[in-house]
Structures are given as structure tokens and as C-alpha cells.
XYZ file of C-alpha atoms in Angstrom:
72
model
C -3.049 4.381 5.469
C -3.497 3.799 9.176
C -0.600 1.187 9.335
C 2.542 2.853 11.037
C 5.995 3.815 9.085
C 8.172 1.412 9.100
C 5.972 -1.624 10.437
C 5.800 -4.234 8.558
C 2.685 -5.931 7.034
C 0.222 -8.091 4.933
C -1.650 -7.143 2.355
C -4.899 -9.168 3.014
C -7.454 -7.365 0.867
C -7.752 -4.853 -1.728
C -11.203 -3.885 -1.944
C -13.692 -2.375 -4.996
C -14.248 -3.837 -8.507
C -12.837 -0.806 -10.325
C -10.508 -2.581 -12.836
C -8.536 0.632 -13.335
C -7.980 0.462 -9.772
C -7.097 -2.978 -9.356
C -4.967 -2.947 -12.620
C -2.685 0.003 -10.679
C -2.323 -2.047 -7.680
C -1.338 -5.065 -9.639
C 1.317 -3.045 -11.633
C 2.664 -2.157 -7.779
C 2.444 -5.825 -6.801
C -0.038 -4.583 -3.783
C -1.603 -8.062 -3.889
C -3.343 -9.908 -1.205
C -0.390 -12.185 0.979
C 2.076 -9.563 -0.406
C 4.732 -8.118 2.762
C 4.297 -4.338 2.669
C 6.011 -1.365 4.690
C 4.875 1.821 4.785
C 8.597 4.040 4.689
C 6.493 7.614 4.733
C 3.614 9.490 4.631
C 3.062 12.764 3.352
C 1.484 15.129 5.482
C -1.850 16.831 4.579
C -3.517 13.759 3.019
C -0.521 12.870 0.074
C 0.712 9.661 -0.652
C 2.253 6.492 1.157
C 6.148 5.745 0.354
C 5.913 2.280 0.221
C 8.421 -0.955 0.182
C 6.862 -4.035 -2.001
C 8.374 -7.172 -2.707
C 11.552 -4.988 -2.843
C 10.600 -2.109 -4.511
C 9.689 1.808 -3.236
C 6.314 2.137 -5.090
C 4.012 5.607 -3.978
C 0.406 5.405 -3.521
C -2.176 7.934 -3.274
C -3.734 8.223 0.496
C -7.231 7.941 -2.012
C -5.824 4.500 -3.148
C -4.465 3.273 -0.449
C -7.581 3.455 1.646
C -8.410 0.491 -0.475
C -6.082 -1.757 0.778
C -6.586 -3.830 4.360
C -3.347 -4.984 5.883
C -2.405 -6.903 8.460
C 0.586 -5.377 10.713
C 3.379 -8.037 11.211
């Protein structure tokens, strides 16, 4: 969530064990090595509008804090 709109980055870790979790960033293709660009953020703590492999995908700010990236 810290990554700026419209940079570009990596995905290089998703943390936590929760399979839930990791199941609903692997439906999102959110994977480690995976290009990522955040397109907008929601004010007051919504979600991230994000570009994956191709595809807008949003994620919860609660989710996304999971994710380390990489900026490009």
C-alpha cells in the first residue's frame, strides 16, 4: 500500500500462512515475481485499484499490507 499510483512493480513476497488469505491472492495472480501497478487508492484506508498480469483486480488496504513489492 505504500507503493505509488501508477509505478510499476514486483511482487516479491506475500507474507502470513492464512490459506484463506493466500488462496485470494492466488485467485488475483498477486504472486511473488508477478509485475504489479497500483492505478488508485481509495482515500480513508479503502482498497488498491490494481493492474496484474493484465487485469484490474481491487484489494483491501487490510490485504494488501501483506504483500512486499519491489518498485520498478
Amino acid at each position: 500500500s505504500d507503493i505509488e499510483t501508477r509505478r510499476d512493480a514486483i511482487v516479491a513476497q506475500v507474507m502470513g500462512q492464512d490459506s484463506e488469505l493466500l488462496g485470494y491472492f492466488e485467485e488475483r495472480r498477486i504472486l511473488p515475481n508477478r509485475r504489479i501497478t497500483v492505478l488508485e487508492k481509495e482515500k480513508f484506508g479503502g482498497s488498491l485499484k490494481v493492474r496484474v498480469s493484465g487485469k484490474i483486480q481491487f484489494v483491501g488496504l487490510k490485504a494488501a499490507q501483506q504483500v512486499l513489492v519491489e518498485q520498478i
